[in-house]
């Protein structure tokens, strides 16, 4: 009974934080979101983390999320590999697919959650043999909120938590490194996010104000 009560309390706290975060972002104008997104992207592109990353797992942002467009464009123009998530049709999980920049936006379609996703293509799927020895992989993780110790609040579907667990196993084979970088607006930062056993913590947080490494 005590365990159930704790889980219910955690769920209610997360629900409240999600509502608060959405309301905070809704207060930003489109111009403010664009300026803050550009500032955050530039900070990342100037960082040693970006310069040392061989593969970057990014995302195509919704209008309510901080945009990664500048990062995505920079990766496509450089030699760095970049991949984007695609949710399975049965909505139980997701995979990442490498982006062939020569295809541009034509390689993306709108998924079941309204998110722009790469088309399903077995030749571009990120798998264990996608990594050479000691590859530096950075995952830019979206979220509704993050706290100052790396805690992340997603939308409650668990897609990233499950995928990151799989990714860790993939990278073990090639002795590669993994850095999880949460990305959000400053207004989405909070003091503490209640965590559960399956919740994955970030190694750092990126906002328009800077990068914090834990």
CSV table of C-alpha atoms in Angstrom, one decimal:
chain,number,residue,atom,x,y,z
A,1,UNK,CA,0.0,0.0,0.0
A,2,UNK,CA,2.8,2.4,0.9
A,3,UNK,CA,4.5,1.7,-2.4
A,4,UNK,CA,1.3,2.4,-4.3
A,5,UNK,CA,0.8,5.6,-2.5
A,6,UNK,CA,4.3,6.7,-3.3
A,7,UNK,CA,3.9,5.9,-7.0
A,8,UNK,CA,0.6,7.8,-7.0
A,9,UNK,CA,2.2,10.8,-5.4
A,10,UNK,CA,5.1,10.7,-7.9
A,11,UNK,CA,2.6,10.6,-10.8
A,12,UNK,CA,0.6,13.5,-9.5
A,13,UNK,CA,3.8,15.6,-9.0
A,14,UNK,CA,4.9,14.8,-12.5
A,15,UNK,CA,1.5,15.8,-13.9
A,16,UNK,CA,1.6,19.1,-12.1
A,17,UNK,CA,5.2,19.8,-13.3
A,18,UNK,CA,4.1,19.0,-16.9
A,19,UNK,CA,1.2,21.4,-16.7
A,20,UNK,CA,3.5,24.1,-15.2
A,21,UNK,CA,6.1,23.7,-17.9
A,22,UNK,CA,3.7,23.8,-20.8
A,23,UNK,CA,2.2,27.0,-19.4
A,24,UNK,CA,5.6,28.6,-19.1
A,25,UNK,CA,6.5,27.8,-22.7
A,26,UNK,CA,3.1,29.0,-23.8
A,27,UNK,CA,4.0,32.5,-22.5
A,28,UNK,CA,6.9,32.8,-24.9
A,29,UNK,CA,6.3,34.5,-28.2
A,30,UNK,CA,7.4,32.9,-31.5
A,31,UNK,CA,10.2,35.4,-31.7
A,32,UNK,CA,11.4,34.7,-28.2
A,33,UNK,CA,11.4,30.9,-28.9
A,34,UNK,CA,13.3,31.4,-32.1
A,35,UNK,CA,15.9,33.7,-30.4
A,36,UNK,CA,16.3,31.4,-27.4
A,37,UNK,CA,16.6,28.3,-29.7
A,38,UNK,CA,19.3,30.0,-31.8
A,39,UNK,CA,21.2,31.1,-28.7
A,40,UNK,CA,21.2,27.5,-27.2
A,41,UNK,CA,22.2,25.9,-30.6
A,42,UNK,CA,25.1,28.3,-31.0
A,43,UNK,CA,26.4,27.6,-27.5
A,44,UNK,CA,26.4,23.9,-28.3
A,45,UNK,CA,28.1,24.3,-31.6
A,46,UNK,CA,30.8,26.3,-30.0
A,47,UNK,CA,31.3,23.8,-27.2
A,48,UNK,CA,34.0,21.1,-26.8
A,49,UNK,CA,31.2,18.6,-26.5
A,50,UNK,CA,30.1,19.2,-30.1
A,51,UNK,CA,33.6,19.3,-31.4
A,52,UNK,CA,34.4,15.9,-29.8
A,53,UNK,CA,31.1,14.2,-31.0
A,54,UNK,CA,31.4,11.8,-33.8
A,55,UNK,CA,27.6,10.9,-33.9
A,56,UNK,CA,24.8,13.1,-32.8
A,57,UNK,CA,21.3,11.9,-32.1
A,58,UNK,CA,19.0,14.9,-32.4
A,59,UNK,CA,15.3,15.5,-33.0
A,60,UNK,CA,12.9,17.6,-35.1
A,61,UNK,CA,11.2,20.0,-32.6
A,62,UNK,CA,7.5,20.7,-32.2
A,63,UNK,CA,6.4,24.3,-32.0
A,64,UNK,CA,6.2,23.9,-28.2
A,65,UNK,CA,9.8,22.7,-28.0
A,66,UNK,CA,13.2,24.4,-28.2
A,67,UNK,CA,14.4,24.1,-31.8
A,68,UNK,CA,17.5,22.1,-32.8
A,69,UNK,CA,17.4,23.4,-36.4
A,70,UNK,CA,20.7,25.2,-36.3
A,71,UNK,CA,22.5,22.1,-34.8
A,72,UNK,CA,20.9,19.8,-37.4
A,73,UNK,CA,21.9,22.1,-40.3
A,74,UNK,CA,25.5,22.3,-39.0
A,75,UNK,CA,25.8,18.5,-38.7
A,76,UNK,CA,24.5,18.0,-42.2
A,77,UNK,CA,27.1,20.4,-43.5
A,78,UNK,CA,29.9,18.7,-41.7
A,79,UNK,CA,31.3,15.2,-41.6
A,80,UNK,CA,29.4,14.4,-38.4
A,81,UNK,CA,26.7,11.7,-38.6
A,82,UNK,CA,23.3,12.8,-37.3
A,83,UNK,CA,20.2,10.6,-36.7
A,84,UNK,CA,16.6,11.3,-35.8
A,85,UNK,CA,14.0,9.3,-33.9
A,86,UNK,CA,11.0,7.5,-35.4
A,87,UNK,CA,8.3,6.0,-33.2
A,88,UNK,CA,7.1,2.5,-34.2
A,89,UNK,CA,3.7,2.2,-35.7
A,90,UNK,CA,2.5,0.3,-32.6
A,91,UNK,CA,3.8,3.2,-30.4
A,92,UNK,CA,5.7,0.9,-28.0
A,93,UNK,CA,9.1,2.1,-28.9
A,94,UNK,CA,11.3,4.0,-31.3
A,95,UNK,CA,14.5,3.7,-33.4
A,96,UNK,CA,16.9,6.3,-34.7
A,97,UNK,CA,17.7,6.7,-38.4
A,98,UNK,CA,20.7,8.4,-39.9
A,99,UNK,CA,19.8,11.5,-42.0
A,100,UNK,CA,21.1,11.6,-45.5
A,101,UNK,CA,21.4,15.4,-45.9
A,102,UNK,CA,21.2,15.1,-49.7
A,103,UNK,CA,17.5,14.2,-49.3
A,104,UNK,CA,16.8,17.3,-47.2
A,105,UNK,CA,13.3,17.6,-45.7
A,106,UNK,CA,11.9,15.1,-48.2
A,107,UNK,CA,13.2,12.4,-46.0
A,108,UNK,CA,10.8,13.4,-43.2
A,109,UNK,CA,7.2,12.6,-42.7
A,110,UNK,CA,4.7,13.5,-40.0
A,111,UNK,CA,4.4,10.8,-37.4
A,112,UNK,CA,1.5,9.6,-35.3
A,113,UNK,CA,2.3,12.3,-32.6
A,114,UNK,CA,2.5,15.1,-35.1
A,115,UNK,CA,6.3,15.0,-35.0
A,116,UNK,CA,8.4,15.1,-38.2
A,117,UNK,CA,10.2,11.8,-38.4
A,118,UNK,CA,12.6,10.2,-40.9
A,119,UNK,CA,11.0,7.6,-43.2
A,120,UNK,CA,11.5,4.0,-42.2
A,121,UNK,CA,14.5,2.7,-44.2
A,122,UNK,CA,16.5,-0.3,-43.1
A,123,UNK,CA,19.6,1.0,-44.8
A,124,UNK,CA,19.7,4.1,-42.5
A,125,UNK,CA,18.6,2.6,-39.1
A,126,UNK,CA,21.1,3.1,-36.3
A,127,UNK,CA,22.2,-0.3,-35.0
A,128,UNK,CA,25.0,-1.9,-33.0
A,129,UNK,CA,27.3,-2.2,-36.1
A,130,UNK,CA,26.8,1.5,-36.9
A,131,UNK,CA,29.6,2.4,-34.5
A,132,UNK,CA,33.3,2.0,-35.0
A,133,UNK,CA,35.6,1.5,-32.0
A,134,UNK,CA,35.5,4.3,-29.4
A,135,UNK,CA,32.9,6.5,-31.1
A,136,UNK,CA,31.8,9.6,-29.1
A,137,UNK,CA,28.0,9.6,-29.2
A,138,UNK,CA,25.9,12.6,-28.0
A,139,UNK,CA,22.1,12.3,-27.6
A,140,UNK,CA,20.2,15.7,-27.5
A,141,UNK,CA,17.2,14.8,-25.5
A,142,UNK,CA,14.0,16.9,-25.5
A,143,UNK,CA,11.9,17.1,-22.4
A,144,UNK,CA,9.0,19.0,-20.8
A,145,UNK,CA,11.3,19.9,-17.8
A,146,UNK,CA,14.7,19.2,-16.3
A,147,UNK,CA,16.1,19.7,-12.9
A,148,UNK,CA,19.5,20.8,-11.7
A,149,UNK,CA,20.9,17.3,-11.1
A,150,UNK,CA,20.0,15.9,-14.5
A,151,UNK,CA,16.5,14.7,-13.8
A,152,UNK,CA,14.2,14.7,-16.9
A,153,UNK,CA,10.5,14.9,-17.2
A,154,UNK,CA,9.2,13.6,-20.5
A,155,UNK,CA,5.6,13.2,-21.8
A,156,UNK,CA,5.1,10.0,-19.9
A,157,UNK,CA,5.5,7.5,-22.8
A,158,UNK,CA,9.0,6.3,-21.8
A,159,UNK,CA,10.3,6.2,-25.4
A,160,UNK,CA,13.7,7.8,-24.5
A,161,UNK,CA,14.2,5.8,-21.3
A,162,UNK,CA,13.7,2.5,-23.1
A,163,UNK,CA,15.8,3.6,-26.2
A,164,UNK,CA,18.7,4.9,-24.1
A,165,UNK,CA,18.8,1.5,-22.3
A,166,UNK,CA,19.1,-0.2,-25.7
A,167,UNK,CA,21.7,2.3,-26.9
A,168,UNK,CA,23.9,1.7,-24.0
A,169,UNK,CA,24.1,-2.0,-24.8
A,170,UNK,CA,24.8,-1.2,-28.5
A,171,UNK,CA,27.8,1.0,-27.5
A,172,UNK,CA,29.3,-1.5,-25.1
A,173,UNK,CA,30.3,-3.7,-28.0
A,174,UNK,CA,32.5,-0.9,-29.5
A,175,UNK,CA,33.7,0.6,-26.2
A,176,UNK,CA,32.1,3.9,-27.3
A,177,UNK,CA,31.1,6.7,-25.0
A,178,UNK,CA,27.6,8.2,-24.6
A,179,UNK,CA,26.7,11.7,-23.4
A,180,UNK,CA,23.0,12.6,-22.7
A,181,UNK,CA,22.3,16.3,-23.2
A,182,UNK,CA,18.9,17.5,-22.1
A,183,UNK,CA,17.7,20.5,-24.1
A,184,UNK,CA,15.0,23.0,-23.1
A,185,UNK,CA,14.2,26.6,-22.4
A,186,UNK,CA,15.3,28.2,-19.2
A,187,UNK,CA,11.7,28.5,-18.1
A,188,UNK,CA,11.5,24.7,-18.1
A,189,UNK,CA,14.2,24.2,-15.5
A,190,UNK,CA,13.0,23.3,-12.0
A,191,UNK,CA,14.6,22.4,-8.7
A,192,UNK,CA,13.6,18.8,-8.4
A,193,UNK,CA,11.8,16.2,-10.6
A,194,UNK,CA,10.6,13.1,-8.8
A,195,UNK,CA,12.3,10.1,-10.3
A,196,UNK,CA,11.4,6.5,-10.7
A,197,UNK,CA,13.6,3.5,-11.2
A,198,UNK,CA,13.3,3.5,-15.0
A,199,UNK,CA,14.0,7.3,-15.4
A,200,UNK,CA,17.3,8.1,-17.1
A,201,UNK,CA,19.4,11.0,-15.9
A,202,UNK,CA,21.1,13.4,-18.2
A,203,UNK,CA,24.9,14.1,-18.2
A,204,UNK,CA,24.3,17.8,-18.9
A,205,UNK,CA,21.6,20.4,-19.7
A,206,UNK,CA,21.6,22.9,-22.6
A,207,UNK,CA,19.4,26.1,-22.5
A,208,UNK,CA,19.7,29.5,-24.0
A,209,UNK,CA,21.8,30.5,-21.0
A,210,UNK,CA,24.5,27.9,-21.3
A,211,UNK,CA,25.5,24.3,-20.9
A,212,UNK,CA,25.7,22.7,-17.4
A,213,UNK,CA,27.7,19.5,-17.1
A,214,UNK,CA,27.0,17.2,-14.2
